[in-house]
mmCIF file with all atom_site columns, C-alpha atoms in Angstrom:
data_model
loop_
_atom_site.group_PDB
_atom_site.id
_atom_site.type_symbol
_atom_site.label_atom_id
_atom_site.label_alt_id
_atom_site.label_comp_id
_atom_site.label_asym_id
_atom_site.label_entity_id
_atom_site.label_seq_id
_atom_site.pdbx_PDB_ins_code
_atom_site.Cartn_x
_atom_site.Cartn_y
_atom_site.Cartn_z
_atom_site.occupancy
_atom_site.B_iso_or_equiv
_atom_site.pdbx_formal_charge
_atom_site.auth_seq_id
_atom_site.auth_comp_id
_atom_site.auth_asym_id
_atom_site.auth_atom_id
_atom_site.pdbx_PDB_model_num
ATOM 1   C CA . UNK A 1 1   ? 0.000   0.000   0.000   1.00 73.00 ? 1062 UNK A CA 1
ATOM 2   C CA . UNK A 1 2   ? 2.904   2.367   0.623   1.00 77.00 ? 1063 UNK A CA 1
ATOM 3   C CA . UNK A 1 3   ? 4.878   1.501   -2.508  1.00 70.00 ? 1064 UNK A CA 1
ATOM 4   C CA . UNK A 1 4   ? 6.604   4.513   -4.027  1.00 67.00 ? 1065 UNK A CA 1
ATOM 5   C CA . UNK A 1 5   ? 6.620   6.719   -0.936  1.00 75.00 ? 1066 UNK A CA 1
ATOM 6   C CA . UNK A 1 6   ? 9.828   8.522   -0.047  1.00 79.00 ? 1067 UNK A CA 1
ATOM 7   C CA . UNK A 1 7   ? 12.092  7.735   2.888   1.00 84.00 ? 1068 UNK A CA 1
ATOM 8   C CA . UNK A 1 8   ? 10.827  10.897  4.562   1.00 86.00 ? 1069 UNK A CA 1
ATOM 9   C CA . UNK A 1 9   ? 7.239   9.677   4.162   1.00 84.00 ? 1070 UNK A CA 1
ATOM 10  C CA . UNK A 1 10  ? 8.166   6.308   5.671   1.00 86.00 ? 1071 UNK A CA 1
ATOM 11  C CA . UNK A 1 11  ? 9.613   8.086   8.671   1.00 90.00 ? 1072 UNK A CA 1
ATOM 12  C CA . UNK A 1 12  ? 6.392   10.077  9.052   1.00 89.00 ? 1073 UNK A CA 1
ATOM 13  C CA . UNK A 1 13  ? 4.343   6.875   8.832   1.00 91.00 ? 1074 UNK A CA 1
ATOM 14  C CA . UNK A 1 14  ? 6.560   5.207   11.414  1.00 92.00 ? 1075 UNK A CA 1
ATOM 15  C CA . UNK A 1 15  ? 5.966   8.086   13.809  1.00 93.00 ? 1076 UNK A CA 1
ATOM 16  C CA . UNK A 1 16  ? 2.182   7.785   13.390  1.00 94.00 ? 1077 UNK A CA 1
ATOM 17  C CA . UNK A 1 17  ? 1.779   4.027   13.859  1.00 95.00 ? 1078 UNK A CA 1
ATOM 18  C CA . UNK A 1 18  ? 2.188   1.911   16.959  1.00 96.00 ? 1079 UNK A CA 1
ATOM 19  C CA . UNK A 1 19  ? 2.709   -1.792  17.580  1.00 96.00 ? 1080 UNK A CA 1
ATOM 20  C CA . UNK A 1 20  ? -0.050  -3.990  18.917  1.00 96.00 ? 1081 UNK A CA 1
ATOM 21  C CA . UNK A 1 21  ? 0.266   -7.657  19.919  1.00 96.00 ? 1082 UNK A CA 1
ATOM 22  C CA . UNK A 1 22  ? -2.783  -9.895  20.206  1.00 95.00 ? 1083 UNK A CA 1
ATOM 23  C CA . UNK A 1 23  ? -3.425  -13.463 21.275  1.00 95.00 ? 1084 UNK A CA 1
ATOM 24  C CA . UNK A 1 24  ? -5.322  -16.046 19.244  1.00 94.00 ? 1085 UNK A CA 1
ATOM 25  C CA . UNK A 1 25  ? -9.069  -15.451 19.478  1.00 92.00 ? 1086 UNK A CA 1
ATOM 26  C CA . UNK A 1 26  ? -8.785  -11.877 20.750  1.00 95.00 ? 1087 UNK A CA 1
ATOM 27  C CA . UNK A 1 27  ? -11.270 -9.756  18.791  1.00 95.00 ? 1088 UNK A CA 1
ATOM 28  C CA . UNK A 1 28  ? -9.525  -6.706  17.308  1.00 96.00 ? 1089 UNK A CA 1
ATOM 29  C CA . UNK A 1 29  ? -12.797 -5.027  16.404  1.00 96.00 ? 1090 UNK A CA 1
ATOM 30  C CA . UNK A 1 30  ? -16.454 -5.896  15.797  1.00 95.00 ? 1091 UNK A CA 1
ATOM 31  C CA . UNK A 1 31  ? -18.849 -5.085  12.978  1.00 94.00 ? 1092 UNK A CA 1
ATOM 32  C CA . UNK A 1 32  ? -20.526 -1.728  13.483  1.00 93.00 ? 1093 UNK A CA 1
ATOM 33  C CA . UNK A 1 33  ? -17.918 -0.520  15.966  1.00 94.00 ? 1094 UNK A CA 1
ATOM 34  C CA . UNK A 1 34  ? -16.477 2.952   15.456  1.00 94.00 ? 1095 UNK A CA 1
ATOM 35  C CA . UNK A 1 35  ? -13.310 2.703   13.370  1.00 94.00 ? 1096 UNK A CA 1
ATOM 36  C CA . UNK A 1 36  ? -10.350 4.129   15.263  1.00 94.00 ? 1097 UNK A CA 1
ATOM 37  C CA . UNK A 1 37  ? -7.778  3.140   12.636  1.00 95.00 ? 1098 UNK A CA 1
ATOM 38  C CA . UNK A 1 38  ? -6.472  0.379   10.381  1.00 94.00 ? 1099 UNK A CA 1
ATOM 39  C CA . UNK A 1 39  ? -3.864  -2.387  10.641  1.00 96.00 ? 1100 UNK A CA 1
ATOM 40  C CA . UNK A 1 40  ? -0.908  -3.989  8.903   1.00 95.00 ? 1101 UNK A CA 1
ATOM 41  C CA . UNK A 1 41  ? -0.132  -7.587  9.840   1.00 96.00 ? 1102 UNK A CA 1
ATOM 42  C CA . UNK A 1 42  ? 3.510   -7.950  10.859  1.00 96.00 ? 1103 UNK A CA 1
ATOM 43  C CA . UNK A 1 43  ? 3.406   -11.588 11.961  1.00 96.00 ? 1104 UNK A CA 1
ATOM 44  C CA . UNK A 1 44  ? 0.676   -14.166 12.399  1.00 94.00 ? 1105 UNK A CA 1
ATOM 45  C CA . UNK A 1 45  ? -2.652  -14.263 10.555  1.00 92.00 ? 1106 UNK A CA 1
ATOM 46  C CA . UNK A 1 46  ? -6.035  -12.673 11.119  1.00 94.00 ? 1107 UNK A CA 1
ATOM 47  C CA . UNK A 1 47  ? -9.456  -13.641 9.810   1.00 93.00 ? 1108 UNK A CA 1
ATOM 48  C CA . UNK A 1 48  ? -11.955 -11.024 8.687   1.00 93.00 ? 1109 UNK A CA 1
ATOM 49  C CA . UNK A 1 49  ? -15.503 -12.318 9.009   1.00 93.00 ? 1110 UNK A CA 1
ATOM 50  C CA . UNK A 1 50  ? -19.175 -11.479 9.366   1.00 91.00 ? 1111 UNK A CA 1
ATOM 51  C CA . UNK A 1 51  ? -21.864 -13.136 11.499  1.00 90.00 ? 1112 UNK A CA 1
ATOM 52  C CA . UNK A 1 52  ? -25.388 -13.944 10.369  1.00 85.00 ? 1113 UNK A CA 1
ATOM 53  C CA . UNK A 1 53  ? -28.347 -13.082 12.652  1.00 85.00 ? 1114 UNK A CA 1
ATOM 54  C CA . UNK A 1 54  ? -28.210 -16.735 13.758  1.00 85.00 ? 1115 UNK A CA 1
ATOM 55  C CA . UNK A 1 55  ? -24.539 -16.402 14.670  1.00 85.00 ? 1116 UNK A CA 1
ATOM 56  C CA . UNK A 1 56  ? -23.150 -18.339 11.698  1.00 85.00 ? 1117 UNK A CA 1
ATOM 57  C CA . UNK A 1 57  ? -19.649 -17.208 10.749  1.00 87.00 ? 1118 UNK A CA 1
ATOM 58  C CA . UNK A 1 58  ? -18.715 -16.334 7.165   1.00 86.00 ? 1119 UNK A CA 1
ATOM 59  C CA . UNK A 1 59  ? -14.997 -15.680 6.613   1.00 87.00 ? 1120 UNK A CA 1
ATOM 60  C CA . UNK A 1 60  ? -14.392 -12.973 4.032   1.00 86.00 ? 1121 UNK A CA 1
ATOM 61  C CA . UNK A 1 61  ? -10.614 -13.383 3.833   1.00 83.00 ? 1122 UNK A CA 1
ATOM 62  C CA . UNK A 1 62  ? -7.490  -14.324 5.758   1.00 88.00 ? 1123 UNK A CA 1
ATOM 63  C CA . UNK A 1 63  ? -4.867  -11.585 6.092   1.00 90.00 ? 1124 UNK A CA 1
ATOM 64  C CA . UNK A 1 64  ? -1.279  -12.836 5.945   1.00 88.00 ? 1125 UNK A CA 1
ATOM 65  C CA . UNK A 1 65  ? 1.897   -10.994 7.095   1.00 92.00 ? 1126 UNK A CA 1
ATOM 66  C CA . UNK A 1 66  ? 2.357   -7.800  5.101   1.00 90.00 ? 1127 UNK A CA 1
ATOM 67  C CA . UNK A 1 67  ? -1.360  -7.491  4.415   1.00 89.00 ? 1128 UNK A CA 1
ATOM 68  C CA . UNK A 1 68  ? -3.470  -4.511  5.466   1.00 90.00 ? 1129 UNK A CA 1
ATOM 69  C CA . UNK A 1 69  ? -7.066  -4.505  6.672   1.00 92.00 ? 1130 UNK A CA 1
ATOM 70  C CA . UNK A 1 70  ? -9.776  -2.041  7.753   1.00 91.00 ? 1131 UNK A CA 1
ATOM 71  C CA . UNK A 1 71  ? -8.338  0.761   5.577   1.00 86.00 ? 1132 UNK A CA 1
ATOM 72  C CA . UNK A 1 72  ? -11.739 1.593   4.064   1.00 83.00 ? 1133 UNK A CA 1
ATOM 73  C CA . UNK A 1 73  ? -13.315 1.838   7.513   1.00 87.00 ? 1134 UNK A CA 1
ATOM 74  C CA . UNK A 1 74  ? -11.527 5.086   8.335   1.00 86.00 ? 1135 UNK A CA 1
ATOM 75  C CA . UNK A 1 75  ? -13.470 6.796   5.540   1.00 80.00 ? 1136 UNK A CA 1
ATOM 76  C CA . UNK A 1 76  ? -17.209 6.984   4.875   1.00 73.00 ? 1137 UNK A CA 1
ATOM 77  C CA . UNK A 1 77  ? -19.379 6.364   7.923   1.00 75.00 ? 1138 UNK A CA 1
ATOM 78  C CA . UNK A 1 78  ? -16.313 5.447   9.967   1.00 87.00 ? 1139 UNK A CA 1
ATOM 79  C CA . UNK A 1 79  ? -17.591 2.048   11.140  1.00 92.00 ? 1140 UNK A CA 1
ATOM 80  C CA . UNK A 1 80  ? -15.873 -1.329  10.877  1.00 93.00 ? 1141 UNK A CA 1
ATOM 81  C CA . UNK A 1 81  ? -17.836 -3.442  8.330   1.00 90.00 ? 1142 UNK A CA 1
ATOM 82  C CA . UNK A 1 82  ? -16.861 -6.832  9.792   1.00 94.00 ? 1143 UNK A CA 1
ATOM 83  C CA . UNK A 1 83  ? -15.083 -8.631  12.658  1.00 96.00 ? 1144 UNK A CA 1
ATOM 84  C CA . UNK A 1 84  ? -11.306 -9.187  12.901  1.00 96.00 ? 1145 UNK A CA 1
ATOM 85  C CA . UNK A 1 85  ? -9.767  -11.964 14.988  1.00 96.00 ? 1146 UNK A CA 1
ATOM 86  C CA . UNK A 1 86  ? -6.199  -13.394 15.017  1.00 96.00 ? 1147 UNK A CA 1
ATOM 87  C CA . UNK A 1 87  ? -5.882  -17.089 14.162  1.00 93.00 ? 1148 UNK A CA 1
ATOM 88  C CA . UNK A 1 88  ? -2.675  -17.259 16.202  1.00 93.00 ? 1149 UNK A CA 1
ATOM 89  C CA . UNK A 1 89  ? -0.568  -14.940 18.335  1.00 95.00 ? 1150 UNK A CA 1
ATOM 90  C CA . UNK A 1 90  ? -0.009  -11.975 16.019  1.00 97.00 ? 1151 UNK A CA 1
ATOM 91  C CA . UNK A 1 91  ? 1.715   -8.605  15.844  1.00 97.00 ? 1152 UNK A CA 1
ATOM 92  C CA . UNK A 1 92  ? 0.243   -5.615  14.036  1.00 97.00 ? 1153 UNK A CA 1
ATOM 93  C CA . UNK A 1 93  ? 1.086   -2.045  13.141  1.00 96.00 ? 1154 UNK A CA 1
ATOM 94  C CA . UNK A 1 94  ? -1.901  0.117   14.039  1.00 97.00 ? 1155 UNK A CA 1
ATOM 95  C CA . UNK A 1 95  ? -2.466  3.468   12.316  1.00 95.00 ? 1156 UNK A CA 1
ATOM 96  C CA . UNK A 1 96  ? -4.794  5.735   14.348  1.00 95.00 ? 1157 UNK A CA 1
ATOM 97  C CA . UNK A 1 97  ? -7.457  7.358   12.178  1.00 94.00 ? 1158 UNK A CA 1
ATOM 98  C CA . UNK A 1 98  ? -7.019  11.024  13.078  1.00 92.00 ? 1159 UNK A CA 1
ATOM 99  C CA . UNK A 1 99  ? -3.217  11.104  12.876  1.00 93.00 ? 1160 UNK A CA 1
ATOM 100 C CA . UNK A 1 100 ? -3.191  9.133   9.640   1.00 92.00 ? 1161 UNK A CA 1
ATOM 101 C CA . UNK A 1 101 ? -5.808  11.323  7.924   1.00 91.00 ? 1162 UNK A CA 1
ATOM 102 C CA . UNK A 1 102 ? -3.833  14.407  8.932   1.00 91.00 ? 1163 UNK A CA 1
ATOM 103 C CA . UNK A 1 103 ? -0.794  12.844  7.293   1.00 90.00 ? 1164 UNK A CA 1
ATOM 104 C CA . UNK A 1 104 ? -2.772  12.220  4.081   1.00 87.00 ? 1165 UNK A CA 1
ATOM 105 C CA . UNK A 1 105 ? -3.795  15.885  3.942   1.00 87.00 ? 1166 UNK A CA 1
ATOM 106 C CA . UNK A 1 106 ? -0.168  16.969  4.191   1.00 85.00 ? 1167 UNK A CA 1
ATOM 107 C CA . UNK A 1 107 ? 1.388   14.372  1.845   1.00 82.00 ? 1168 UNK A CA 1
ATOM 108 C CA . UNK A 1 108 ? -0.649  13.542  -1.244  1.00 80.00 ? 1169 UNK A CA 1
ATOM 109 C CA . UNK A 1 109 ? 1.580   10.716  -2.539  1.00 78.00 ? 1170 UNK A CA 1
ATOM 110 C CA . UNK A 1 110 ? 0.639   8.546   0.432   1.00 79.00 ? 1171 UNK A CA 1
ATOM 111 C CA . UNK A 1 111 ? -3.048  9.139   -0.378  1.00 80.00 ? 1172 UNK A CA 1
ATOM 112 C CA . UNK A 1 112 ? -2.515  8.224   -4.044  1.00 80.00 ? 1173 UNK A CA 1
ATOM 113 C CA . UNK A 1 113 ? -0.793  4.971   -3.086  1.00 74.00 ? 1174 UNK A CA 1
ATOM 114 C CA . UNK A 1 114 ? -3.586  4.155   -0.667  1.00 71.00 ? 1175 UNK A CA 1
ATOM 115 C CA . UNK A 1 115 ? -6.204  4.544   -3.419  1.00 76.00 ? 1176 UNK A CA 1
ATOM 116 C CA . UNK A 1 116 ? -4.307  1.917   -5.397  1.00 72.00 ? 1177 UNK A CA 1
ATOM 117 C CA . UNK A 1 117 ? -4.372  -0.456  -2.451  1.00 68.00 ? 1178 UNK A CA 1
ATOM 118 C CA . UNK A 1 118 ? -8.097  0.028   -1.925  1.00 70.00 ? 1179 UNK A CA 1
ATOM 119 C CA . UNK A 1 119 ? -8.712  -0.594  -5.635  1.00 74.00 ? 1180 UNK A CA 1
ATOM 120 C CA . UNK A 1 120 ? -6.914  -3.928  -5.401  1.00 73.00 ? 1181 UNK A CA 1
ATOM 121 C CA . UNK A 1 121 ? -9.031  -4.799  -2.365  1.00 69.00 ? 1182 UNK A CA 1
ATOM 122 C CA . UNK A 1 122 ? -12.216 -4.078  -4.356  1.00 73.00 ? 1183 UNK A CA 1
ATOM 123 C CA . UNK A 1 123 ? -11.017 -6.277  -7.221  1.00 76.00 ? 1184 UNK A CA 1
ATOM 124 C CA . UNK A 1 124 ? -10.473 -9.140  -4.775  1.00 72.00 ? 1185 UNK A CA 1
ATOM 125 C CA . UNK A 1 125 ? -14.021 -8.798  -3.503  1.00 70.00 ? 1186 UNK A CA 1
ATOM 126 C CA . UNK A 1 126 ? -15.385 -8.636  -7.055  1.00 70.00 ? 1187 UNK A CA 1
ATOM 127 C CA . UNK A 1 127 ? -13.582 -11.903 -7.843  1.00 73.00 ? 1188 UNK A CA 1
ATOM 128 C CA . UNK A 1 128 ? -14.949 -13.483 -4.668  1.00 72.00 ? 1189 UNK A CA 1
ATOM 129 C CA . UNK A 1 129 ? -18.508 -12.465 -5.544  1.00 73.00 ? 1190 UNK A CA 1
ATOM 130 C CA . UNK A 1 130 ? -18.074 -13.822 -9.083  1.00 71.00 ? 1191 UNK A CA 1
ATOM 131 C CA . UNK A 1 131 ? -16.886 -17.194 -7.792  1.00 72.00 ? 1192 UNK A CA 1
ATOM 132 C CA . UNK A 1 132 ? -19.709 -17.462 -5.244  1.00 69.00 ? 1193 UNK A CA 1
ATOM 133 C CA . UNK A 1 133 ? -22.239 -16.613 -7.957  1.00 73.00 ? 1194 UNK A CA 1
ATOM 134 C CA . UNK A 1 134 ? -20.994 -18.555 -10.961 1.00 73.00 ? 1195 UNK A CA 1
ATOM 135 C CA . UNK A 1 135 ? -18.749 -21.356 -9.638  1.00 84.00 ? 1196 UNK A CA 1
ATOM 136 C CA . UNK A 1 136 ? -19.537 -24.427 -7.573  1.00 89.00 ? 1197 UNK A CA 1
ATOM 137 C CA . UNK A 1 137 ? -17.593 -25.639 -4.528  1.00 90.00 ? 1198 UNK A CA 1
ATOM 138 C CA . UNK A 1 138 ? -15.142 -27.919 -6.430  1.00 91.00 ? 1199 UNK A CA 1
ATOM 139 C CA . UNK A 1 139 ? -14.136 -25.042 -8.728  1.00 91.00 ? 1200 UNK A CA 1
ATOM 140 C CA . UNK A 1 140 ? -13.699 -22.668 -5.772  1.00 88.00 ? 1201 UNK A CA 1
ATOM 141 C CA . UNK A 1 141 ? -11.626 -25.232 -3.885  1.00 91.00 ? 1202 UNK A CA 1
ATOM 142 C CA . UNK A 1 142 ? -9.468  -25.935 -6.939  1.00 92.00 ? 1203 UNK A CA 1
ATOM 143 C CA . UNK A 1 143 ? -8.754  -22.206 -7.368  1.00 88.00 ? 1204 UNK A CA 1
ATOM 144 C CA . UNK A 1 144 ? -7.877  -21.844 -3.678  1.00 88.00 ? 1205 UNK A CA 1
ATOM 145 C CA . UNK A 1 145 ? -5.432  -24.787 -3.759  1.00 91.00 ? 1206 UNK A CA 1
ATOM 146 C CA . UNK A 1 146 ? -3.743  -23.565 -6.934  1.00 89.00 ? 1207 UNK A CA 1
ATOM 147 C CA . UNK A 1 147 ? -3.243  -20.097 -5.478  1.00 84.00 ? 1208 UNK A CA 1
ATOM 148 C CA . UNK A 1 148 ? -1.977  -21.609 -2.230  1.00 84.00 ? 1209 UNK A CA 1
ATOM 149 C CA . UNK A 1 149 ? 0.631   -23.839 -3.882  1.00 83.00 ? 1210 UNK A CA 1
ATOM 150 C CA . UNK A 1 150 ? 1.697   -21.344 -6.540  1.00 78.00 ? 1211 UNK A CA 1
ATOM 151 C CA . UNK A 1 151 ? 4.238   -22.600 -9.074  1.00 71.00 ? 1212 UNK A CA 1
ATOM 152 C CA . UNK A 1 152 ? 6.861   -23.791 -6.603  1.00 68.00 ? 1213 UNK A CA 1
ATOM 153 C CA . UNK A 1 153 ? 5.377   -26.982 -5.171  1.00 77.00 ? 1214 UNK A CA 1
ATOM 154 C CA . UNK A 1 154 ? 2.503   -29.418 -5.559  1.00 87.00 ? 1215 UNK A CA 1
ATOM 155 C CA . UNK A 1 155 ? 2.475   -30.166 -1.841  1.00 87.00 ? 1216 UNK A CA 1
ATOM 156 C CA . UNK A 1 156 ? 1.125   -27.711 0.721   1.00 85.00 ? 1217 UNK A CA 1
ATOM 157 C CA . UNK A 1 157 ? -0.290  -27.594 4.229   1.00 87.00 ? 1218 UNK A CA 1
ATOM 158 C CA . UNK A 1 158 ? -3.569  -25.745 4.734   1.00 88.00 ? 1219 UNK A CA 1
ATOM 159 C CA . UNK A 1 159 ? -2.894  -22.579 6.791   1.00 84.00 ? 1220 UNK A CA 1
ATOM 160 C CA . UNK A 1 160 ? -6.382  -22.673 8.331   1.00 84.00 ? 1221 UNK A CA 1
ATOM 161 C CA . UNK A 1 161 ? -8.725  -25.377 9.623   1.00 85.00 ? 1222 UNK A CA 1
ATOM 162 C CA . UNK A 1 162 ? -11.080 -27.108 7.182   1.00 88.00 ? 1223 UNK A CA 1
ATOM 163 C CA . UNK A 1 163 ? -14.014 -25.529 9.005   1.00 86.00 ? 1224 UNK A CA 1
ATOM 164 C CA . UNK A 1 164 ? -12.520 -22.079 8.400   1.00 85.00 ? 1225 UNK A CA 1
ATOM 165 C CA . UNK A 1 165 ? -11.736 -22.999 4.804   1.00 88.00 ? 1226 UNK A CA 1
ATOM 166 C CA . UNK A 1 166 ? -15.342 -24.070 4.248   1.00 88.00 ? 1227 UNK A CA 1
ATOM 167 C CA . UNK A 1 167 ? -16.525 -20.706 5.563   1.00 83.00 ? 1228 UNK A CA 1
ATOM 168 C CA . UNK A 1 168 ? -14.024 -18.886 3.358   1.00 82.00 ? 1229 UNK A CA 1
ATOM 169 C CA . UNK A 1 169 ? -15.314 -20.764 0.296   1.00 87.00 ? 1230 UNK A CA 1
ATOM 170 C CA . UNK A 1 170 ? -18.956 -20.058 1.142   1.00 84.00 ? 1231 UNK A CA 1
ATOM 171 C CA . UNK A 1 171 ? -19.936 -23.627 2.011   1.00 88.00 ? 1232 UNK A CA 1
ATOM 172 C CA . UNK A 1 172 ? -20.203 -25.970 5.018   1.00 87.00 ? 1233 UNK A CA 1
ATOM 173 C CA . UNK A 1 173 ? -17.727 -28.498 6.410   1.00 89.00 ? 1234 UNK A CA 1
ATOM 174 C CA . UNK A 1 174 ? -19.692 -31.546 5.229   1.00 92.00 ? 1235 UNK A CA 1
ATOM 175 C CA . UNK A 1 175 ? -19.770 -30.308 1.620   1.00 93.00 ? 1236 UNK A CA 1
ATOM 176 C CA . UNK A 1 176 ? -16.063 -29.457 1.705   1.00 92.00 ? 1237 UNK A CA 1
ATOM 177 C CA . UNK A 1 177 ? -15.195 -32.925 3.044   1.00 92.00 ? 1238 UNK A CA 1
ATOM 178 C CA . UNK A 1 178 ? -17.238 -34.589 0.283   1.00 93.00 ? 1239 UNK A CA 1
ATOM 179 C CA . UNK A 1 179 ? -15.520 -32.401 -2.296  1.00 94.00 ? 1240 UNK A CA 1
ATOM 180 C CA . UNK A 1 180 ? -12.059 -33.358 -1.022  1.00 94.00 ? 1241 UNK A CA 1
ATOM 181 C CA . UNK A 1 181 ? -13.011 -37.059 -1.133  1.00 93.00 ? 1242 UNK A CA 1
ATOM 182 C CA . UNK A 1 182 ? -14.392 -36.794 -4.660  1.00 94.00 ? 1243 UNK A CA 1
ATOM 183 C CA . UNK A 1 183 ? -11.305 -34.960 -5.931  1.00 93.00 ? 1244 UNK A CA 1
ATOM 184 C CA . UNK A 1 184 ? -9.088  -37.587 -4.272  1.00 93.00 ? 1245 UNK A CA 1
ATOM 185 C CA . UNK A 1 185 ? -11.125 -40.448 -5.777  1.00 94.00 ? 1246 UNK A CA 1
ATOM 186 C CA . UNK A 1 186 ? -10.734 -38.838 -9.204  1.00 93.00 ? 1247 UNK A CA 1
ATOM 187 C CA . UNK A 1 187 ? -6.948  -38.682 -8.786  1.00 94.00 ? 1248 UNK A CA 1
ATOM 188 C CA . UNK A 1 188 ? -6.690  -34.899 -8.687  1.00 94.00 ? 1249 UNK A CA 1
ATOM 189 C CA . UNK A 1 189 ? -5.076  -34.730 -5.269  1.00 93.00 ? 1250 UNK A CA 1
ATOM 190 C CA . UNK A 1 190 ? -4.139  -36.640 -2.148  1.00 93.00 ? 1251 UNK A CA 1
ATOM 191 C CA . UNK A 1 191 ? -5.298  -35.544 1.303   1.00 92.00 ? 1252 UNK A CA 1
ATOM 192 C CA . UNK A 1 192 ? -3.477  -36.355 4.551   1.00 91.00 ? 1253 UNK A CA 1
ATOM 193 C CA . UNK A 1 193 ? -5.077  -34.294 7.307   1.00 89.00 ? 1254 UNK A CA 1
ATOM 194 C CA . UNK A 1 194 ? -4.256  -30.684 6.476   1.00 89.00 ? 1255 UNK A CA 1
ATOM 195 C CA . UNK A 1 195 ? -1.513  -31.667 3.996   1.00 91.00 ? 1256 UNK A CA 1
ATOM 196 C CA . UNK A 1 196 ? -2.614  -31.583 0.359   1.00 92.00 ? 1257 UNK A CA 1
ATOM 197 C CA . UNK A 1 197 ? -0.624  -32.932 -2.599  1.00 92.00 ? 1258 UNK A CA 1
ATOM 198 C CA . UNK A 1 198 ? -1.751  -32.035 -6.107  1.00 92.00 ? 1259 UNK A CA 1
ATOM 199 C CA . UNK A 1 199 ? -1.478  -35.087 -8.375  1.00 92.00 ? 1260 UNK A CA 1
ATOM 200 C CA . UNK A 1 200 ? -2.888  -33.665 -11.614 1.00 93.00 ? 1261 UNK A CA 1
ATOM 201 C CA . UNK A 1 201 ? -2.354  -29.913 -11.904 1.00 91.00 ? 1262 UNK A CA 1
ATOM 202 C CA . UNK A 1 202 ? -3.705  -29.649 -15.467 1.00 91.00 ? 1263 UNK A CA 1
ATOM 203 C CA . UNK A 1 203 ? -7.061  -31.174 -14.572 1.00 93.00 ? 1264 UNK A CA 1
ATOM 204 C CA . UNK A 1 204 ? -7.224  -29.104 -11.377 1.00 92.00 ? 1265 UNK A CA 1
ATOM 205 C CA . UNK A 1 205 ? -6.654  -25.931 -13.427 1.00 91.00 ? 1266 UNK A CA 1
ATOM 206 C CA . UNK A 1 206 ? -9.463  -26.967 -15.796 1.00 93.00 ? 1267 UNK A CA 1
ATOM 207 C CA . UNK A 1 207 ? -11.742 -27.514 -12.820 1.00 92.00 ? 1268 UNK A CA 1
ATOM 208 C CA . UNK A 1 208 ? -10.834 -24.097 -11.360 1.00 90.00 ? 1269 UNK A CA 1
ATOM 209 C CA . UNK A 1 209 ? -11.878 -22.416 -14.623 1.00 89.00 ? 1270 UNK A CA 1
ATOM 210 C CA . UNK A 1 210 ? -15.220 -24.258 -14.903 1.00 88.00 ? 1271 UNK A CA 1
ATOM 211 C CA . UNK A 1 211 ? -18.570 -22.598 -14.242 1.00 82.00 ? 1272 UNK A CA 1
ATOM 212 C CA . UNK A 1 212 ? -21.895 -23.854 -12.934 1.00 76.00 ? 1273 UNK A CA 1
ATOM 213 C CA . UNK A 1 213 ? -24.081 -25.459 -15.593 1.00 64.00 ? 1274 UNK A CA 1
#
């Protein structure tokens, strides 16, 4: 988000932010709460999620080290749009709203870079909505596994529980388990607990690109 800023700007940003450490399960903020600032994940992981009126959790995304979250909340109505909770002991840089907005007024390049970061965030949500609308669970799971493994390895360990993964993919644990079994039976991958090995990348890529009939 701060790509292209000068060394002087980085020093100004460093003076504004402060470090915050949180334990697993500690809620950073809740939906509807007044937004006091935004975060950058230094270490650990945090899940951003919403709750249905019945209390069912729907994970929107998992923020990895280096990722930012709650940037948009410091604008507009100034309320956090979802919940944030670390999945493990985590360290964050917290940027207080008032001090950061003052910095944006004084240094336009930081604001321009931030617009780029928010645009990328919107594109990610647009992709997520498209997949939930037009793709079934096997296609969503295939895309997730391909992005997780990248081009370096066909073997990877899931960074979150299968229950959390099901929520992230917009399904339930039972459906995700059946999907894993079916993909294993078809020789696409091998599952050993949270360790996944891709056996047929070409067919998995075809599945990831397929749409609901």
